[in-house]
Amino acid sequence: MGASRGLGKAIAAALIAEGAEVAICARNAERIAAVANQLGAEGIVCDLSVDGAASRVVAEASARLGGLDILVVNTGGPPAATFDSITDAGWRQAFEGLWMSAVGAIRAALPGMRAQQHGRIIVVTSIAAKEPVPNLMLSNSLRAGLHGLVNALSKEVASDQITVNALMPGYQLTERLIELNVDETKASTTIPAGRIGTPEDFAAFAAFLASRQANYVTGQAICVDGGVLQSI
Ligand code: NAD
């Protein structure tokens, strides 16, 4: 999901490199068609912030691919804001985009995964979910909630051989970070690894979590951040 660029696109490419058949979605029809063509994926147009869109995408992906083994829940990040500046409408919009899209996609994917007794669900969140980042109130709070959902759901579906994990990006140099004018050199000095991450660093771990070898890893929130997070 959310794969016309950035982390979603890199994960799609990593899964395709491992031999998976992949469907990707995003809002812009021309862009998703071009990226799908470039990667060799199925392209689906959808706005994940619209009610019911995420479940429709999963149904369409399953139909086009002949089933679904791996679901990568991902979408654009909510706007930067402090508590005082967020209206009720702002909270609801972010909730629809980040939370309900995850719920809708997972709900649509589970029956097929349960029937086949195999599944991988990976939810892209953020290090902000573990260590709140100033000015990112919407992301800090809603994504921490998603970690609760991931862990609780993992217990409910583990006996169906379905794993559910959250993957937290730290600072991966995607188009989004470039648009936000993140200074790569300055950012690198605060990252223990001494460099900003690449989308491919992140995608490689997502591909591992999606693999058979990761079948006993579930309910976790794991960061790919070059050592940025301080918490144990
Ligand atoms: P990005 O903006 O480069 O890519 C987001 C993708 O989702 C794009 O393909 C976009 O078209 C699609 N998208 C956005 N809104 C959508 C919608 N409503 N419906 C359908 N598709 C939609 O972002 P990214 O850097 O790849 O990050 C992916 C996610 O990870 C974001 O939620 C971001 O906040 C989070 N994140 C990223 C970083 C990082 O370092 N890049 C760090 C922390 C968290």
JSON list of N, CA and C and ligand atoms in Angstrom, two decimals, residues 1-8 25-28 31 46-50 74-78 98 124-128 139 143 168-177 179, ligand 1:
[
{"chain": "A", "resi": 1, "resn": "MET", "atom": "N", "xyz": [0.86, -1.19, 0.00]},
{"chain": "A", "resi": 1, "resn": "MET", "atom": "CA", "xyz": [0.00, 0.00, 0.00]},
{"chain": "A", "resi": 1, "resn": "MET", "atom": "C", "xyz": [0.89, 1.24, 0.00]},
{"chain": "A", "resi": 2, "resn": "GLY", "atom": "N", "xyz": [0.41, 2.34, -0.66]},
{"chain": "A", "resi": 2, "resn": "GLY", "atom": "CA", "xyz": [1.19, 3.57, -0.69]},
{"chain": "A", "resi": 2, "resn": "GLY", "atom": "C", "xyz": [2.55, 3.33, -1.30]},
{"chain": "A", "resi": 3, "resn": "ALA", "atom": "N", "xyz": [2.56, 2.88, -2.57]},
{"chain": "A", "resi": 3, "resn": "ALA", "atom": "CA", "xyz": [3.83, 2.37, -3.11]},
{"chain": "A", "resi": 3, "resn": "ALA", "atom": "C", "xyz": [4.20, 2.96, -4.46]},
{"chain": "A", "resi": 4, "resn": "SER", "atom": "N", "xyz": [3.74, 4.18, -4.75]},
{"chain": "A", "resi": 4, "resn": "SER", "atom": "CA", "xyz": [4.19, 4.79, -6.02]},
{"chain": "A", "resi": 4, "resn": "SER", "atom": "C", "xyz": [5.58, 5.39, -5.86]},
{"chain": "A", "resi": 5, "resn": "ARG", "atom": "N", "xyz": [6.07, 5.47, -4.61]},
{"chain": "A", "resi": 5, "resn": "ARG", "atom": "CA", "xyz": [7.42, 5.99, -4.36]},
{"chain": "A", "resi": 5, "resn": "ARG", "atom": "C", "xyz": [7.82, 5.60, -2.94]},
{"chain": "A", "resi": 6, "resn": "GLY", "atom": "N", "xyz": [9.00, 5.99, -2.56]},
{"chain": "A", "resi": 6, "resn": "GLY", "atom": "CA", "xyz": [9.43, 5.87, -1.16]},
{"chain": "A", "resi": 6, "resn": "GLY", "atom": "C", "xyz": [9.54, 4.44, -0.65]},
{"chain": "A", "resi": 7, "resn": "LEU", "atom": "N", "xyz": [9.22, 4.29, 0.64]},
{"chain": "A", "resi": 7, "resn": "LEU", "atom": "CA", "xyz": [9.39, 3.00, 1.31]},
{"chain": "A", "resi": 7, "resn": "LEU", "atom": "C", "xyz": [8.50, 1.92, 0.70]},
{"chain": "A", "resi": 8, "resn": "GLY", "atom": "N", "xyz": [7.25, 2.30, 0.37]},
{"chain": "A", "resi": 8, "resn": "GLY", "atom": "CA", "xyz": [6.33, 1.32, -0.21]},
{"chain": "A", "resi": 8, "resn": "GLY", "atom": "C", "xyz": [6.86, 0.77, -1.52]},
{"chain": "A", "resi": 25, "resn": "CYS", "atom": "N", "xyz": [-0.49, 0.11, -4.70]},
{"chain": "A", "resi": 25, "resn": "CYS", "atom": "CA", "xyz": [-1.55, 1.11, -4.87]},
{"chain": "A", "resi": 25, "resn": "CYS", "atom": "C", "xyz": [-1.06, 2.49, -4.45]},
{"chain": "A", "resi": 26, "resn": "ALA", "atom": "N", "xyz": [-1.69, 3.50, -5.04]},
{"chain": "A", "resi": 26, "resn": "ALA", "atom": "CA", "xyz": [-1.52, 4.91, -4.65]},
{"chain": "A", "resi": 26, "resn": "ALA", "atom": "C", "xyz": [-2.63, 5.71, -5.34]},
{"chain": "A", "resi": 27, "resn": "ARG", "atom": "N", "xyz": [-2.66, 7.01, -5.08]},
{"chain": "A", "resi": 27, "resn": "ARG", "atom": "CA", "xyz": [-3.80, 7.80, -5.56]},
{"chain": "A", "resi": 27, "resn": "ARG", "atom": "C", "xyz": [-3.72, 8.16, -7.04]},
{"chain": "A", "resi": 28, "resn": "ASN", "atom": "N", "xyz": [-2.54, 8.48, -7.52]},
{"chain": "A", "resi": 28, "resn": "ASN", "atom": "CA", "xyz": [-2.42, 9.04, -8.87]},
{"chain": "A", "resi": 28, "resn": "ASN", "atom": "C", "xyz": [-2.33, 7.93, -9.93]},
{"chain": "A", "resi": 31, "resn": "ARG", "atom": "N", "xyz": [0.85, 7.86, -12.26]},
{"chain": "A", "resi": 31, "resn": "ARG", "atom": "CA", "xyz": [2.06, 7.52, -11.51]},
{"chain": "A", "resi": 31, "resn": "ARG", "atom": "C", "xyz": [2.09, 6.05, -11.11]},
{"chain": "A", "resi": 46, "resn": "CYS", "atom": "N", "xyz": [-6.06, 4.10, -5.73]},
{"chain": "A", "resi": 46, "resn": "CYS", "atom": "CA", "xyz": [-6.98, 4.27, -4.60]},
{"chain": "A", "resi": 46, "resn": "CYS", "atom": "C", "xyz": [-6.50, 5.35, -3.65]},
{"chain": "A", "resi": 47, "resn": "ASP", "atom": "N", "xyz": [-7.44, 6.01, -3.00]},
{"chain": "A", "resi": 47, "resn": "ASP", "atom": "CA", "xyz": [-7.11, 6.97, -1.94]},
{"chain": "A", "resi": 47, "resn": "ASP", "atom": "C", "xyz": [-7.41, 6.27, -0.62]},
{"chain": "A", "resi": 48, "resn": "LEU", "atom": "N", "xyz": [-6.35, 5.89, 0.09]},
{"chain": "A", "resi": 48, "resn": "LEU", "atom": "CA", "xyz": [-6.52, 5.09, 1.30]},
{"chain": "A", "resi": 48, "resn": "LEU", "atom": "C", "xyz": [-7.22, 5.84, 2.43]},
{"chain": "A", "resi": 49, "resn": "SER", "atom": "N", "xyz": [-7.34, 7.17, 2.30]},
{"chain": "A", "resi": 49, "resn": "SER", "atom": "CA", "xyz": [-8.02, 7.91, 3.37]},
{"chain": "A", "resi": 49, "resn": "SER", "atom": "C", "xyz": [-9.54, 7.90, 3.18]},
{"chain": "A", "resi": 50, "resn": "VAL", "atom": "N", "xyz": [-10.00, 7.32, 2.09]},
{"chain": "A", "resi": 50, "resn": "VAL", "atom": "CA", "xyz": [-11.44, 7.25, 1.84]},
{"chain": "A", "resi": 50, "resn": "VAL", "atom": "C", "xyz": [-12.01, 5.98, 2.47]},
{"chain": "A", "resi": 74, "resn": "ASN", "atom": "N", "xyz": [0.79, 0.55, 4.52]},
{"chain": "A", "resi": 74, "resn": "ASN", "atom": "CA", "xyz": [1.61, 1.76, 4.44]},
{"chain": "A", "resi": 74, "resn": "ASN", "atom": "C", "xyz": [0.79, 2.85, 3.76]},
{"chain": "A", "resi": 75, "resn": "THR", "atom": "N", "xyz": [0.98, 4.07, 4.19]},
{"chain": "A", "resi": 75, "resn": "THR", "atom": "CA", "xyz": [0.35, 5.21, 3.52]},
{"chain": "A", "resi": 75, "resn": "THR", "atom": "C", "xyz": [1.15, 6.46, 3.83]},
{"chain": "A", "resi": 76, "resn": "GLY", "atom": "N", "xyz": [0.71, 7.60, 3.30]},
{"chain": "A", "resi": 76, "resn": "GLY", "atom": "CA", "xyz": [1.44, 8.84, 3.56]},
{"chain": "A", "resi": 76, "resn": "GLY", "atom": "C", "xyz": [1.34, 9.24, 5.03]},
{"chain": "A", "resi": 77, "resn": "GLY", "atom": "N", "xyz": [2.33, 9.97, 5.50]},
{"chain": "A", "resi": 77, "resn": "GLY", "atom": "CA", "xyz": [2.33, 10.41, 6.90]},
{"chain": "A", "resi": 77, "resn": "GLY", "atom": "C", "xyz": [1.37, 11.58, 7.10]},
{"chain": "A", "resi": 78, "resn": "PRO", "atom": "N", "xyz": [0.81, 11.73, 8.31]},
{"chain": "A", "resi": 78, "resn": "PRO", "atom": "CA", "xyz": [-0.07, 12.86, 8.60]},
{"chain": "A", "resi": 78, "resn": "PRO", "atom": "C", "xyz": [0.75, 14.16, 8.69]},
{"chain": "A", "resi": 98, "resn": "LEU", "atom": "N", "xyz": [-4.50, 6.91, 8.65]},
{"chain": "A", "resi": 98, "resn": "LEU", "atom": "CA", "xyz": [-3.50, 6.01, 9.24]},
{"chain": "A", "resi": 98, "resn": "LEU", "atom": "C", "xyz": [-4.11, 4.76, 9.86]},
{"chain": "A", "resi": 124, "resn": "VAL", "atom": "N", "xyz": [3.82, -0.47, 8.43]},
{"chain": "A", "resi": 124, "resn": "VAL", "atom": "CA", "xyz": [4.88, 0.55, 8.47]},
{"chain": "A", "resi": 124, "resn": "VAL", "atom": "C", "xyz": [4.42, 1.66, 9.41]},
{"chain": "A", "resi": 125, "resn": "THR", "atom": "N", "xyz": [5.21, 1.92, 10.47]},
{"chain": "A", "resi": 125, "resn": "THR", "atom": "CA", "xyz": [4.84, 2.98, 11.40]},
{"chain": "A", "resi": 125, "resn": "THR", "atom": "C", "xyz": [5.94, 4.03, 11.40]},
{"chain": "A", "resi": 126, "resn": "SER", "atom": "N", "xyz": [6.59, 4.25, 12.54]},
{"chain": "A", "resi": 126, "resn": "SER", "atom": "CA", "xyz": [7.64, 5.27, 12.63]},
{"chain": "A", "resi": 126, "resn": "SER", "atom": "C", "xyz": [8.31, 5.16, 13.99]},
{"chain": "A", "resi": 127, "resn": "ILE", "atom": "N", "xyz": [9.58, 5.59, 14.07]},
{"chain": "A", "resi": 127, "resn": "ILE", "atom": "CA", "xyz": [10.22, 5.64, 15.39]},
{"chain": "A", "resi": 127, "resn": "ILE", "atom": "C", "xyz": [9.48, 6.62, 16.31]},
{"chain": "A", "resi": 128, "resn": "ALA", "atom": "N", "xyz": [8.69, 7.52, 15.70]},
{"chain": "A", "resi": 128, "resn": "ALA", "atom": "CA", "xyz": [7.90, 8.47, 16.50]},
{"chain": "A", "resi": 128, "resn": "ALA", "atom": "C", "xyz": [6.88, 7.75, 17.39]},
{"chain": "A", "resi": 139, "resn": "SER", "atom": "N", "xyz": [1.24, 11.69, 14.32]},
{"chain": "A", "resi": 139, "resn": "SER", "atom": "CA", "xyz": [2.01, 10.48, 14.08]},
{"chain": "A", "resi": 139, "resn": "SER", "atom": "C", "xyz": [2.40, 9.82, 15.41]},
{"chain": "A", "resi": 143, "resn": "ARG", "atom": "N", "xyz": [0.31, 6.29, 15.75]},
{"chain": "A", "resi": 143, "resn": "ARG", "atom": "CA", "xyz": [1.19, 5.17, 15.43]},
{"chain": "A", "resi": 143, "resn": "ARG", "atom": "C", "xyz": [1.53, 4.35, 16.68]},
{"chain": "A", "resi": 168, "resn": "MET", "atom": "N", "xyz": [9.42, 0.12, 11.94]},
{"chain": "A", "resi": 168, "resn": "MET", "atom": "CA", "xyz": [9.55, 1.57, 12.14]},
{"chain": "A", "resi": 168, "resn": "MET", "atom": "C", "xyz": [10.71, 2.14, 11.35]},
{"chain": "A", "resi": 169, "resn": "PRO", "atom": "N", "xyz": [10.42, 3.02, 10.38]},
{"chain": "A", "resi": 169, "resn": "PRO", "atom": "CA", "xyz": [11.53, 3.72, 9.75]},
{"chain": "A", "resi": 169, "resn": "PRO", "atom": "C", "xyz": [12.11, 4.76, 10.71]},
{"chain": "A", "resi": 170, "resn": "GLY", "atom": "N", "xyz": [13.41, 5.01, 10.58]},
{"chain": "A", "resi": 170, "resn": "GLY", "atom": "CA", "xyz": [14.03, 6.12, 11.31]},
{"chain": "A", "resi": 170, "resn": "GLY", "atom": "C", "xyz": [14.09, 7.29, 10.36]},
{"chain": "A", "resi": 171, "resn": "TYR", "atom": "N", "xyz": [15.23, 7.49, 9.71]},
{"chain": "A", "resi": 171, "resn": "TYR", "atom": "CA", "xyz": [15.35, 8.52, 8.67]},
{"chain": "A", "resi": 171, "resn": "TYR", "atom": "C", "xyz": [15.84, 7.83, 7.41]},
{"chain": "A", "resi": 172, "resn": "GLN", "atom": "N", "xyz": [14.90, 7.52, 6.53]},
{"chain": "A", "resi": 172, "resn": "GLN", "atom": "CA", "xyz": [15.24, 6.91, 5.24]},
{"chain": "A", "resi": 172, "resn": "GLN", "atom": "C", "xyz": [15.05, 7.97, 4.18]},
{"chain": "A", "resi": 173, "resn": "LEU", "atom": "N", "xyz": [16.04, 8.14, 3.34]},
{"chain": "A", "resi": 173, "resn": "LEU", "atom": "CA", "xyz": [16.00, 9.23, 2.37]},
{"chain": "A", "resi": 173, "resn": "LEU", "atom": "C", "xyz": [15.04, 8.92, 1.22]},
{"chain": "A", "resi": 174, "resn": "THR", "atom": "N", "xyz": [13.77, 9.22, 1.44]},
{"chain": "A", "resi": 174, "resn": "THR", "atom": "CA", "xyz": [12.76, 9.07, 0.39]},
{"chain": "A", "resi": 174, "resn": "THR", "atom": "C", "xyz": [12.43, 10.45, -0.17]},
{"chain": "A", "resi": 175, "resn": "GLU", "atom": "N", "xyz": [11.61, 10.48, -1.21]},
{"chain": "A", "resi": 175, "resn": "GLU", "atom": "CA", "xyz": [11.19, 11.75, -1.81]},
{"chain": "A", "resi": 175, "resn": "GLU", "atom": "C", "xyz": [10.56, 12.65, -0.74]},
{"chain": "A", "resi": 176, "resn": "ARG", "atom": "N", "xyz": [9.87, 12.02, 0.20]},
{"chain": "A", "resi": 176, "resn": "ARG", "atom": "CA", "xyz": [9.19, 12.80, 1.23]},
{"chain": "A", "resi": 176, "resn": "ARG", "atom": "C", "xyz": [10.20, 13.60, 2.07]},
{"chain": "A", "resi": 177, "resn": "LEU", "atom": "N", "xyz": [11.27, 12.94, 2.46]},
{"chain": "A", "resi": 177, "resn": "LEU", "atom": "CA", "xyz": [12.29, 13.63, 3.26]},
{"chain": "A", "resi": 177, "resn": "LEU", "atom": "C", "xyz": [12.97, 14.71, 2.44]},
{"chain": "A", "resi": 179, "resn": "GLU", "atom": "N", "xyz": [11.53, 16.39, 0.02]},
{"chain": "A", "resi": 179, "resn": "GLU", "atom": "CA", "xyz": [10.55, 17.48, -0.04]},
{"chain": "A", "resi": 179, "resn": "GLU", "atom": "C", "xyz": [10.51, 18.28, 1.27]},
{"chain": "B", "resi": 1, "resn": "NAD", "atom": "P1", "xyz": [6.31, 9.08, 0.78]},
{"chain": "B", "resi": 1, "resn": "NAD", "atom": "O1", "xyz": [5.45, 10.27, 0.96]},
{"chain": "B", "resi": 1, "resn": "NAD", "atom": "O2", "xyz": [7.56, 9.23, -0.02]},
{"chain": "B", "resi": 1, "resn": "NAD", "atom": "O3", "xyz": [5.46, 7.89, 0.12]},
{"chain": "B", "resi": 1, "resn": "NAD", "atom": "C1", "xyz": [4.14, 7.62, 0.55]},
{"chain": "B", "resi": 1, "resn": "NAD", "atom": "C2", "xyz": [3.44, 6.78, -0.50]},
{"chain": "B", "resi": 1, "resn": "NAD", "atom": "O4", "xyz": [2.09, 6.61, -0.10]},
{"chain": "B", "resi": 1, "resn": "NAD", "atom": "C3", "xyz": [3.42, 7.44, -1.88]},
{"chain": "B", "resi": 1, "resn": "NAD", "atom": "O5", "xyz": [3.44, 6.45, -2.87]},
{"chain": "B", "resi": 1, "resn": "NAD", "atom": "C4", "xyz": [2.07, 8.15, -1.86]},
{"chain": "B", "resi": 1, "resn": "NAD", "atom": "O6", "xyz": [1.57, 8.36, -3.17]},
{"chain": "B", "resi": 1, "resn": "NAD", "atom": "C5", "xyz": [1.23, 7.13, -1.10]},
{"chain": "B", "resi": 1, "resn": "NAD", "atom": "N1", "xyz": [0.08, 7.74, -0.46]},
{"chain": "B", "resi": 1, "resn": "NAD", "atom": "C6", "xyz": [0.07, 8.83, 0.35]},
{"chain": "B", "resi": 1, "resn": "NAD", "atom": "N2", "xyz": [-1.19, 9.08, 0.77]},
{"chain": "B", "resi": 1, "resn": "NAD", "atom": "C7", "xyz": [-1.98, 8.14, 0.18]},
{"chain": "B", "resi": 1, "resn": "NAD", "atom": "C8", "xyz": [-3.37, 7.88, 0.20]},
{"chain": "B", "resi": 1, "resn": "NAD", "atom": "N3", "xyz": [-4.23, 8.64, 0.89]},
{"chain": "B", "resi": 1, "resn": "NAD", "atom": "N4", "xyz": [-3.84, 6.84, -0.52]},
{"chain": "B", "resi": 1, "resn": "NAD", "atom": "C9", "xyz": [-3.01, 6.05, -1.24]},
{"chain": "B", "resi": 1, "resn": "NAD", "atom": "N5", "xyz": [-1.69, 6.24, -1.29]},
{"chain": "B", "resi": 1, "resn": "NAD", "atom": "C10", "xyz": [-1.17, 7.29, -0.59]},
{"chain": "B", "resi": 1, "resn": "NAD", "atom": "O7", "xyz": [6.61, 8.55, 2.25]},
{"chain": "B", "resi": 1, "resn": "NAD", "atom": "P2", "xyz": [7.78, 7.55, 2.74]},
{"chain": "B", "resi": 1, "resn": "NAD", "atom": "O8", "xyz": [8.97, 8.37, 3.14]},
{"chain": "B", "resi": 1, "resn": "NAD", "atom": "O9", "xyz": [7.93, 6.44, 1.80]},
{"chain": "B", "resi": 1, "resn": "NAD", "atom": "O10", "xyz": [7.14, 7.04, 4.10]},
{"chain": "B", "resi": 1, "resn": "NAD", "atom": "C11", "xyz": [6.16, 6.02, 4.14]},
{"chain": "B", "resi": 1, "resn": "NAD", "atom": "C12", "xyz": [5.51, 6.08, 5.51]},
{"chain": "B", "resi": 1, "resn": "NAD", "atom": "O11", "xyz": [6.50, 5.91, 6.52]},
{"chain": "B", "resi": 1, "resn": "NAD", "atom": "C13", "xyz": [4.81, 7.42, 5.79]},
{"chain": "B", "resi": 1, "resn": "NAD", "atom": "O12", "xyz": [3.64, 7.20, 6.51]},
{"chain": "B", "resi": 1, "resn": "NAD", "atom": "C14", "xyz": [5.84, 8.16, 6.62]},
{"chain": "B", "resi": 1, "resn": "NAD", "atom": "O13", "xyz": [5.24, 9.11, 7.48]},
{"chain": "B", "resi": 1, "resn": "NAD", "atom": "C15", "xyz": [6.47, 7.02, 7.40]},
{"chain": "B", "resi": 1, "resn": "NAD", "atom": "N6", "xyz": [7.81, 7.37, 7.85]},
{"chain": "B", "resi": 1, "resn": "NAD", "atom": "C16", "xyz": [8.81, 7.58, 6.95]},
{"chain": "B", "resi": 1, "resn": "NAD", "atom": "C17", "xyz": [10.07, 7.91, 7.40]},
{"chain": "B", "resi": 1, "resn": "NAD", "atom": "C18", "xyz": [11.22, 8.11, 6.46]},
{"chain": "B", "resi": 1, "resn": "NAD", "atom": "O14", "xyz": [12.33, 8.28, 6.92]},
{"chain": "B", "resi": 1, "resn": "NAD", "atom": "N7", "xyz": [11.03, 8.10, 5.16]},
{"chain": "B", "resi": 1, "resn": "NAD", "atom": "C19", "xyz": [10.32, 8.04, 8.78]},
{"chain": "B", "resi": 1, "resn": "NAD", "atom": "C20", "xyz": [9.27, 7.81, 9.67]},
{"chain": "B", "resi": 1, "resn": "NAD", "atom": "C21", "xyz": [8.02, 7.46, 9.19]}
]
